[in-house]
Coordinates of C-alpha atoms and ligand atoms in Angstrom, one line a residue:
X1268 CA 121.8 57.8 36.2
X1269 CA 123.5 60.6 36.8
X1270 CA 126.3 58.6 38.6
X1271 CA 126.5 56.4 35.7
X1272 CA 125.7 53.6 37.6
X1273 CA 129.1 53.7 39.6
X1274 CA 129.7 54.0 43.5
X1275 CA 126.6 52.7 44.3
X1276 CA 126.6 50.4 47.5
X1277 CA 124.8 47.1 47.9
X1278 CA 121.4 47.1 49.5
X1279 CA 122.4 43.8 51.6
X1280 CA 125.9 41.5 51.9
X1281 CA 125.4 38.8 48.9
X1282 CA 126.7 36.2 52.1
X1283 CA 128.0 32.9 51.4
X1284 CA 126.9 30.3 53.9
X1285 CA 128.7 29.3 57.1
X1286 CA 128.7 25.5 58.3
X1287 CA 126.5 26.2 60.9
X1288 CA 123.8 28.6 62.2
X1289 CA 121.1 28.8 65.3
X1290 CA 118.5 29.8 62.5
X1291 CA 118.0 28.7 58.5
X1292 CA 114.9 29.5 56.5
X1293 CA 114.2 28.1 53.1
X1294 CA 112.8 30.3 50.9
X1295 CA 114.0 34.7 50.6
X1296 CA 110.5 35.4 49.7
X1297 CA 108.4 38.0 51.4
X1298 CA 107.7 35.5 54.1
X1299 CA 110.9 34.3 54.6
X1300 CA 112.4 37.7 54.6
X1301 CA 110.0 39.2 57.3
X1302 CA 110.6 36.0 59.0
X1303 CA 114.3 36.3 59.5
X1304 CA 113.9 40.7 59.7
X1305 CA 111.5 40.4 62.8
X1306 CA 113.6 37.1 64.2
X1307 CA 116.8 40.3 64.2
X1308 CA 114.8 43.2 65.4
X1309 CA 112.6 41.9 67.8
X1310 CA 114.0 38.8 69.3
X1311 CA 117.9 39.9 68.9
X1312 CA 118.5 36.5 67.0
X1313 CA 120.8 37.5 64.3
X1314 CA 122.8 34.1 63.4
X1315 CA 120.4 33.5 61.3
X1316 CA 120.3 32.6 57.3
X1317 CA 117.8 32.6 54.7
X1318 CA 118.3 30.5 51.9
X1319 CA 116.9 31.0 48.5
X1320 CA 117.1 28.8 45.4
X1321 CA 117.5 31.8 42.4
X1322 CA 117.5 35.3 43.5
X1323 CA 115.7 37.5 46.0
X1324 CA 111.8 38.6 45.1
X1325 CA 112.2 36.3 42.1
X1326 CA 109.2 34.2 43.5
X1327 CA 105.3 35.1 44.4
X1328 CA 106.7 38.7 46.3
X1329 CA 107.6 39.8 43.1
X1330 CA 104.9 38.8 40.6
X1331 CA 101.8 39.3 42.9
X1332 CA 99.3 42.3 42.0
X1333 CA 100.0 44.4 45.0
X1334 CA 96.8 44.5 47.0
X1335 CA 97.3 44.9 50.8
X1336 CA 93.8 45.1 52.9
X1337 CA 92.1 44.4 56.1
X1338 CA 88.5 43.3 55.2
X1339 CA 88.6 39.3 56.6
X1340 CA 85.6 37.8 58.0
X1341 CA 85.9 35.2 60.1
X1342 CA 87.7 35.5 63.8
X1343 CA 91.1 33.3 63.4
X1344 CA 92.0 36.0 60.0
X1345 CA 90.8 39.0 60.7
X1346 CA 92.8 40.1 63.7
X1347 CA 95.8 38.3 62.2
X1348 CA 95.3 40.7 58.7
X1349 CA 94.2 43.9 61.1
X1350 CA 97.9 43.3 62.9
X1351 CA 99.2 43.6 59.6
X1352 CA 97.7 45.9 57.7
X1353 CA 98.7 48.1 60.9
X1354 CA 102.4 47.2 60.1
X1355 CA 102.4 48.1 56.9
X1356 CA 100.7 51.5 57.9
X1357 CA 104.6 51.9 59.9
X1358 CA 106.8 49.9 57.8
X1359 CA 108.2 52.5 55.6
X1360 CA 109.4 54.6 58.6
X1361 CA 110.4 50.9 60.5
X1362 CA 112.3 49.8 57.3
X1363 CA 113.4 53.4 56.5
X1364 CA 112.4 52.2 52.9
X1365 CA 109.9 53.8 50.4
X1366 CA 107.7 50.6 49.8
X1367 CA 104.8 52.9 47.8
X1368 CA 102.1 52.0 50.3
X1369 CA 99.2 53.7 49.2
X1370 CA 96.2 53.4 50.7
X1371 CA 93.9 54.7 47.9
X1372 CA 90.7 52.4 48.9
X1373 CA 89.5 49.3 48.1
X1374 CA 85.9 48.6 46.3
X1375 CA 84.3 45.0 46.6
X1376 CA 81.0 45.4 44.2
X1377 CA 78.1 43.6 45.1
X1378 CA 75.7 42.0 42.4
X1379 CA 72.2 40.8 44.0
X1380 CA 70.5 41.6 47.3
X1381 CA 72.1 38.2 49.6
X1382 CA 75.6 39.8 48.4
X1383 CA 74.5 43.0 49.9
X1384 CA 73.6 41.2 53.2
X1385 CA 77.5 39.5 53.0
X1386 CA 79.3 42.3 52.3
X1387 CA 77.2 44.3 55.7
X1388 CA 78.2 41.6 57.4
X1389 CA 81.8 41.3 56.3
X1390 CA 81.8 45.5 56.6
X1391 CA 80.3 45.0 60.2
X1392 CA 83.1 42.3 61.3
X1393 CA 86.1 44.8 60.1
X1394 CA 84.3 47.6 62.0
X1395 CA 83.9 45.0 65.3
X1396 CA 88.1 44.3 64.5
X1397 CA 88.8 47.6 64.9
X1398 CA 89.2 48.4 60.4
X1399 CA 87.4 50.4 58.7
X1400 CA 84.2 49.6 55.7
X1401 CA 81.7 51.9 54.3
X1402 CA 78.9 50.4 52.2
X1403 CA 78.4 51.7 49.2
X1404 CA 74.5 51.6 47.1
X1405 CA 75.1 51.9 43.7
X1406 CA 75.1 55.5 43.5
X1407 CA 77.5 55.5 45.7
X1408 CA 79.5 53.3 43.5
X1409 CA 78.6 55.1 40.7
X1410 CA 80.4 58.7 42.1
X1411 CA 83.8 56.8 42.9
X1412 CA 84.2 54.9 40.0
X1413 CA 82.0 56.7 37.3
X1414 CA 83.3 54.4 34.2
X1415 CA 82.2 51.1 35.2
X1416 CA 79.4 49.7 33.1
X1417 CA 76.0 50.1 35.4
X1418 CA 74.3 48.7 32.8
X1419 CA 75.4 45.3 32.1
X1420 CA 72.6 42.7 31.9
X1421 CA 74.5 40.0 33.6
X1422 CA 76.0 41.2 36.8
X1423 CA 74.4 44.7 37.7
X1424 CA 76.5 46.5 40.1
X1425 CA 74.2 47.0 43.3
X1426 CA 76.8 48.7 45.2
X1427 CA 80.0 48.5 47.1
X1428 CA 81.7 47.3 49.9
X1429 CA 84.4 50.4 50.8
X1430 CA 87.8 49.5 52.4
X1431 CA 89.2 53.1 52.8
X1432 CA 92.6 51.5 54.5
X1433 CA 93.1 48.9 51.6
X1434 CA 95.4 49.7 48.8
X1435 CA 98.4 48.9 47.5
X1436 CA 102.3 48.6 47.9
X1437 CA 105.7 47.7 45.6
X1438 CA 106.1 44.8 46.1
X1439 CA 109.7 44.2 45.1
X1440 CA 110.7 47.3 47.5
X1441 CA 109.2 44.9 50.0
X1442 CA 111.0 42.4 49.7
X1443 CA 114.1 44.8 49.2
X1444 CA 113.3 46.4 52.4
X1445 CA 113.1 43.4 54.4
X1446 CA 116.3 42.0 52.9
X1447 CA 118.5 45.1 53.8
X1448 CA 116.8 45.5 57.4
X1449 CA 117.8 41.7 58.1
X1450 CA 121.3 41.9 56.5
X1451 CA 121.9 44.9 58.4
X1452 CA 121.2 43.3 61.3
X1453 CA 123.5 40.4 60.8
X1454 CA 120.8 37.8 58.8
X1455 CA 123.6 35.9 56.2
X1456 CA 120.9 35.9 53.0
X1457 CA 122.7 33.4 50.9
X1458 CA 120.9 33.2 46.7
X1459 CA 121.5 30.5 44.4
X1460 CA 121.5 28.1 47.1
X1461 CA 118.8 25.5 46.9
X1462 CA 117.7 23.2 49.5
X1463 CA 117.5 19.2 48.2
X1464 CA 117.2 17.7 51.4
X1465 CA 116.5 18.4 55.1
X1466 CA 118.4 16.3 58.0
X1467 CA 116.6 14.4 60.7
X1468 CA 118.2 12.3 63.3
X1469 CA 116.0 11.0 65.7
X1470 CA 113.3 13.3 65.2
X1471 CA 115.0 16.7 65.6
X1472 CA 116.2 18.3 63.1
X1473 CA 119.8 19.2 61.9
X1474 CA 120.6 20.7 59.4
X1475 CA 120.0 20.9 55.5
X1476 CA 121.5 19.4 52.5
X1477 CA 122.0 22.5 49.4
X1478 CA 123.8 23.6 46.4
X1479 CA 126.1 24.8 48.5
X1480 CA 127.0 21.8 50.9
X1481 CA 126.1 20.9 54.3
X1482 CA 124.6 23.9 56.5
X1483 CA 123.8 22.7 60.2
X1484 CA 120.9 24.4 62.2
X1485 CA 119.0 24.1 65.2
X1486 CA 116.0 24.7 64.0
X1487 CA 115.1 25.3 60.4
X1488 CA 111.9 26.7 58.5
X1489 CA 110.5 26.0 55.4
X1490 CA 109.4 29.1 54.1
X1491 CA 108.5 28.5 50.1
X1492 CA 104.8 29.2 48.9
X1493 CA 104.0 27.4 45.8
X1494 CA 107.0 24.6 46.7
X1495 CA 105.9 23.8 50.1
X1496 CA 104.3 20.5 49.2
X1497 CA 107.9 20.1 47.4
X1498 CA 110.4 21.2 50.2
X1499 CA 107.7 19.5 53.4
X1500 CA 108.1 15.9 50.8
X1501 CA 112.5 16.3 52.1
X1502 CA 111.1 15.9 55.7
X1503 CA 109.1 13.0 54.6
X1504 CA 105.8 14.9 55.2
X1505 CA 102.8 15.4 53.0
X1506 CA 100.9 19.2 53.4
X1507 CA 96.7 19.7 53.0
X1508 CA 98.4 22.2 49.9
X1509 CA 97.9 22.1 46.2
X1510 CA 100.0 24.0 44.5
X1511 CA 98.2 26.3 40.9
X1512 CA 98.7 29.1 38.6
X1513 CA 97.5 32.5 39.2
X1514 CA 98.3 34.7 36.4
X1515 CA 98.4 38.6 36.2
X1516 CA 98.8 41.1 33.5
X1517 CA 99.9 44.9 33.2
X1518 CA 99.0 47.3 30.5
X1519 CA 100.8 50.0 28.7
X1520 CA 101.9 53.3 31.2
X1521 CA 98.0 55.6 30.7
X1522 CA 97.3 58.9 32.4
X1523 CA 95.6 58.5 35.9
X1524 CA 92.1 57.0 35.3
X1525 CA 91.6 54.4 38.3
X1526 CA 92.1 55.8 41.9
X1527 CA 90.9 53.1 43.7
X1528 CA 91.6 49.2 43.7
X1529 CA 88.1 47.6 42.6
X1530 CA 87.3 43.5 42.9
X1531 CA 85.0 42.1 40.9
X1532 CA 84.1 38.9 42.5
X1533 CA 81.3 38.0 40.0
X1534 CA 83.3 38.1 37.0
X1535 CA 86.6 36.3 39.1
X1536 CA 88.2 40.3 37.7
X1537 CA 90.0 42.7 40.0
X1538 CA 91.8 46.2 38.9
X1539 CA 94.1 49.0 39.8
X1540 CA 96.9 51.3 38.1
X1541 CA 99.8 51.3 39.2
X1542 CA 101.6 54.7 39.8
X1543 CA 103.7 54.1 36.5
X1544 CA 100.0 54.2 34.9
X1545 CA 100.1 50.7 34.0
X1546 CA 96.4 49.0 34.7
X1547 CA 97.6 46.3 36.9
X1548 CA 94.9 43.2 36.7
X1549 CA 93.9 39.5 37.1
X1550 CA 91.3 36.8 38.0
X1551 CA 91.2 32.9 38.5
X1552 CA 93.5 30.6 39.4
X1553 CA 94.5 28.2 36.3
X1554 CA 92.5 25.3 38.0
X1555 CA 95.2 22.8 37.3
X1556 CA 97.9 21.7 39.4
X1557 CA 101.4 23.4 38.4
X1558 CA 104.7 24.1 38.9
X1559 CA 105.7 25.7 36.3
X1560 CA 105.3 29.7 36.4
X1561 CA 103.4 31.0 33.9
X1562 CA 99.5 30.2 32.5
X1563 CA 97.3 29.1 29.9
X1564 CA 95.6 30.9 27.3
X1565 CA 91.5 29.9 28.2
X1566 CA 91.9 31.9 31.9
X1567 CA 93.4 35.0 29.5
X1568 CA 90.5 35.2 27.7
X1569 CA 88.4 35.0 31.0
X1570 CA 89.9 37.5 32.8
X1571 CA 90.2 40.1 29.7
X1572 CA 85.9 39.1 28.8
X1573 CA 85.6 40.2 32.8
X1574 CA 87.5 43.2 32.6
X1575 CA 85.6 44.2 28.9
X1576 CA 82.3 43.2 30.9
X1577 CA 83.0 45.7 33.4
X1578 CA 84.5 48.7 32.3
X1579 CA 84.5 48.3 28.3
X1580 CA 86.4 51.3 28.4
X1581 CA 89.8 49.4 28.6
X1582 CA 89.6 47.9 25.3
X1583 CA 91.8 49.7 23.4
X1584 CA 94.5 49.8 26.4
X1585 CA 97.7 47.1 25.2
X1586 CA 98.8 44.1 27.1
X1587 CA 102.1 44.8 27.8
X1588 CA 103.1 41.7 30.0
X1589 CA 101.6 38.7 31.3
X1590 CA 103.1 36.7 33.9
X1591 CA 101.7 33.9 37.0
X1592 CA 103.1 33.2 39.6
X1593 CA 102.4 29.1 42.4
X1594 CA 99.9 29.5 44.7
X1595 CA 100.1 27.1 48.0
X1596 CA 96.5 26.5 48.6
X1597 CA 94.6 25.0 51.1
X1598 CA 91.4 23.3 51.4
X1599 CA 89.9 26.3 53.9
X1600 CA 91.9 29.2 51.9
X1601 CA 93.7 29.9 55.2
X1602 CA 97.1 29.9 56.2
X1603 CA 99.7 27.8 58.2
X1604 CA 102.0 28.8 60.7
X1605 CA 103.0 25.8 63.1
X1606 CA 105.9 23.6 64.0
X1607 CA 106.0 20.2 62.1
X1608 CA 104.7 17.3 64.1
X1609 CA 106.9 15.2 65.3
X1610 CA 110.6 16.8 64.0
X1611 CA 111.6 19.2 66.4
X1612 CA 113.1 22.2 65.2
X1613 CA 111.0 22.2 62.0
X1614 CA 108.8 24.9 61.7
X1615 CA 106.5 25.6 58.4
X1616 CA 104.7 28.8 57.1
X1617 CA 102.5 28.2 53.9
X1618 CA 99.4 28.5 52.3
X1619 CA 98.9 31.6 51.2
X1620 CA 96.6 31.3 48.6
X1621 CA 95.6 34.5 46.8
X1622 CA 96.3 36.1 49.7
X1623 CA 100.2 36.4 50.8
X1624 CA 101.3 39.7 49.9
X1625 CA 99.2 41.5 52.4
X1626 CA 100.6 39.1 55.2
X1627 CA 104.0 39.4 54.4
X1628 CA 104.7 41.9 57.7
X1629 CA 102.7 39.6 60.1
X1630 CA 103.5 36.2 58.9
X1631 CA 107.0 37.2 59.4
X1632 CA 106.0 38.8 63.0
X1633 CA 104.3 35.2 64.0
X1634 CA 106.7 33.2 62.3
X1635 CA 109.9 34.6 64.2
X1636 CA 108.0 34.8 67.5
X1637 CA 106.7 31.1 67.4
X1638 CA 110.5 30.3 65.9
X1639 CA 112.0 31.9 68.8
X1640 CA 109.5 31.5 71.9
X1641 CA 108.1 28.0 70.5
X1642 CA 104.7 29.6 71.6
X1643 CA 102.5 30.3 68.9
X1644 CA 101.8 34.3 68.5
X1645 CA 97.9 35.5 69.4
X1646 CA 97.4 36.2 66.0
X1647 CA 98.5 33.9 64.6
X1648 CA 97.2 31.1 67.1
X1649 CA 94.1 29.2 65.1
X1650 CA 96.7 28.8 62.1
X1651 CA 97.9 25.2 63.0
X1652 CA 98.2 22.1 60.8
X1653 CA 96.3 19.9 63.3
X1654 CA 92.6 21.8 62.2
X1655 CA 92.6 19.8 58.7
X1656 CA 92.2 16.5 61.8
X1657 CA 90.1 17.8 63.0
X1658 CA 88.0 19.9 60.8
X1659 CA 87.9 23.4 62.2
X1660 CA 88.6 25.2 59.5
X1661 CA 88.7 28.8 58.7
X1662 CA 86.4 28.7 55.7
X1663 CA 86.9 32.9 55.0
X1664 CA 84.6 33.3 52.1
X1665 CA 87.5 36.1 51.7
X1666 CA 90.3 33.7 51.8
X1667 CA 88.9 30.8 49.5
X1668 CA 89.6 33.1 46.4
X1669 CA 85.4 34.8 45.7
X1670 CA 87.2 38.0 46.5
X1671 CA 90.9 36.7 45.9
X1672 CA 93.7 38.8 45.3
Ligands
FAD3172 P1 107.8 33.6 47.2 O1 108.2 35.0 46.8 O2 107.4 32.7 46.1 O3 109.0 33.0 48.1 C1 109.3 31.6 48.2 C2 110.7 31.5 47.8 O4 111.1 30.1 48.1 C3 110.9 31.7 46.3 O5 111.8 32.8 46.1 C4 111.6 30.3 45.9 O6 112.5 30.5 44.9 C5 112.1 29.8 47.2 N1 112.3 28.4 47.2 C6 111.5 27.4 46.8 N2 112.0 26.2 46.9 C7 113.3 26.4 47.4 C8 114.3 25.5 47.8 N3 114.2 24.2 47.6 N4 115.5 26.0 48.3 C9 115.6 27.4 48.4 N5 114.6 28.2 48.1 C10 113.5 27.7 47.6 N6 98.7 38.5 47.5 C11 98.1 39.6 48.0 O7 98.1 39.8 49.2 N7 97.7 40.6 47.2 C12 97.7 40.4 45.8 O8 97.2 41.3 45.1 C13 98.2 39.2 45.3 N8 98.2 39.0 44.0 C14 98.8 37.9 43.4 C15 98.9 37.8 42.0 C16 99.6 36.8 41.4 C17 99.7 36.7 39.9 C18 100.3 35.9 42.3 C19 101.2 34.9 41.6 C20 100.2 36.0 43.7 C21 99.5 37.0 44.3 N9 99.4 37.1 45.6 C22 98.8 38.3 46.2 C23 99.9 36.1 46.6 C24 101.3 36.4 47.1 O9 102.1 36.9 46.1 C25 101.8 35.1 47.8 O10 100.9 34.5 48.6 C26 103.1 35.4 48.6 O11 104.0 36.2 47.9 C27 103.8 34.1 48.9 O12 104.8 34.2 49.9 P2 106.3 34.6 49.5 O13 106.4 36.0 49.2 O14 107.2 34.2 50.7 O15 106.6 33.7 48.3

């Protein structure tokens, strides 16, 4: 302010593309971002570019609600989310970027005794994994978050699951970060530059067709959440993805009142405040197939009912915004990371779900190493295409959206 706006330097080079690169990624999301930032700094592959349809963060990295945890159940996600969460716990200090991580807790309430018996179980995993859980009865609920409605008839609150590491970040300074730490490093990140088509010649790849011309590649990633099933269709493939709404919402700026980020599976409700004091909130996926970015009124009045259900306190609190966002879902809730069978020098990352924001730092660490090595990452391994054949799914309760977000 104070400069009036003048002298300020570009975070990253607004590139226009060359005819050629080793490297293009579809898609300057969070994923793709990461993707191309850890591709730079870790494998020292730098002709590189990302290519994104609109502008930077305009997709799912910038309209998600923030939550970054650890608390997976099943083997396949949890170590791939532990790896994660611990570069997020560095990434402000790697990125030299203030990306607000704030680890103020998560709370998963339980409602009946089985739930209990989940939630120990899931709280034992994460211990096992090397995260950390606590679980909470309900008076130990009750001393964290005081203003929750104990005694509701429908869902009484029997007590918590306790995430101390879980939290939240800002998610367009993610994106941000990642963009400048790429660019720096030589990453051409090239916006209003949308991919229609994807070259094949005798089943490797070559190149793809944009807004912007011709741009030839050796290898080439698509990279796009909710458009996966879109962008995969120009390689003449078909994903196990459906693309749907999730929609969010953000209250008026209120004094501090929620410390923690609480998930109401029950009720499809989850909550925090975001440190601009707006309550930051969602639920369901619109459970139509969409494209277009932005929801229906009947999963409104859902997720507000939920939120009045559990803390009738927030009922004078105004709606500021509303906003959704495409989800790339798949049948187990889990994600891809693979090459594309058959096309050499295709390689795919999708199906985030709920779930994406959190992964952002080790999608992109998997992504560039499989991208670079052609071996897929440890962590990343059980994330293939091929287990829809078969049927060895990762069916993470946590994953298929009864704890989203
Ligand atoms: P995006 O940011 O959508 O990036 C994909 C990019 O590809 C877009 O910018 C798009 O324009 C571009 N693209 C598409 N087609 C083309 C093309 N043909 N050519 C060039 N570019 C193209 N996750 C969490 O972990 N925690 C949460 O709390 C959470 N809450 C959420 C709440 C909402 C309302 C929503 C919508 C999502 C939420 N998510 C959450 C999920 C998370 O945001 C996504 O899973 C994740 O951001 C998806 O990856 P991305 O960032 O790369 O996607």
């Amino acid at each position: 302010g104070l400069t009036g706006n003048k002298g300020w330097a570009a975070h990253w080079r607004d590139a226009q593309p060359k005819p050629e690169y080793d490297m293009v990624i579809i898609g300057g999301g969070g994923h793709g971002l990461s993707t191309a930032y850890y591709l730079a700094k870790n494998h020292g592959m730098t002709n590189i570019a990302v290519l994104e349809k609109g502008y930077l963060g305009g997709g799912n990295v910038g309209r998600n609600t923030t939550i970054v945890r650890a608390n997976y159940f099943l083997q396949g996600n949890s170590e791939f989310y532990s790896h994660s969460l611990k570069l997020w716990e560095g990434l402000e200090q790697d990125l030299n970027y203030n990306v607000m991580h704030s680890q103020r807790g998560l709370i998963n309430l339980f409602h009946s005794d089985g739930q209990r018996d989940a939630f120990a179980r899931r709280g034992n995993m994460m211990i096992n994994q090397g995260d950390d859980a606590e679980l909470l009865d309900r008076e130990g609920v009750r001393k964290k978050l005081p203003y929750l409605d104990f005694e509701q008839g429908r869902f009484p609150i029997y007590g918590g699951l306790y995430h101390p590491r879980g939290g939240t970040a800002r998610h367009d300074a993610v994106a941000w970060g990642y963009a400048r730490g790429a660019s720096d490093r030589g990453v051409d990140l090239v916006q209003n530059c949308e991919v229609t088509g994807i070259d094949i010649e005798g089943g490797f790849v070559k190149g793809v067709q944009t807004s912007k011309g011709v741009i030839r590649a050796k290898k080439v990633a698509i990279v796009v959440a909710g458009r996966s099933g879109l962008v995969a269709g120009m390689a003449g493939r078909r994903l196990p993805i459906e693309s749907h709404v999730l929609q969010a919402f953000v209250t008026e700026g209120l004094k501090p009142v929620i410390d923690h980020v609480i998930s109401f599976g029950m009720g499809h409700f989850y909550i925090s405040q975001s440190d601009k004091g707006g309550l930051v909130f969602g639920g369901d996926l619109d459970f139509y197939a969409s494209y277009a970015q932005r929801g229906n009124l009947p999963m409104k009045e859902h997720v507000m009912e939920a939120g009045m259900t559990l803390m009738p306190m927030i009922g004078k609190a105004k709606v500021l915004r509303s906003w959704g966002g495409i989800m790339d879902m798949t049948p187990d809730g889990s994600p891809i990371i693979d090459k594309m069978e058959g096309i050499d020098g295709l390689y795919i990352d999708c199906g985030w779900n709920y779930g994406g924001f959190k992964a952002v730092p080790a999608s992109g660490w998997c992504m560039a190493h499989l991208m670079a090595t052609d071996q897929h990452h440890d962590y990343a391994a059980k994330f293939r295409m091929d287990r829809f054949r078969t049927g060895v799914g990762i069916m993470d309760e946590e994953g298929t959206g009864s704890q989203h977000n």
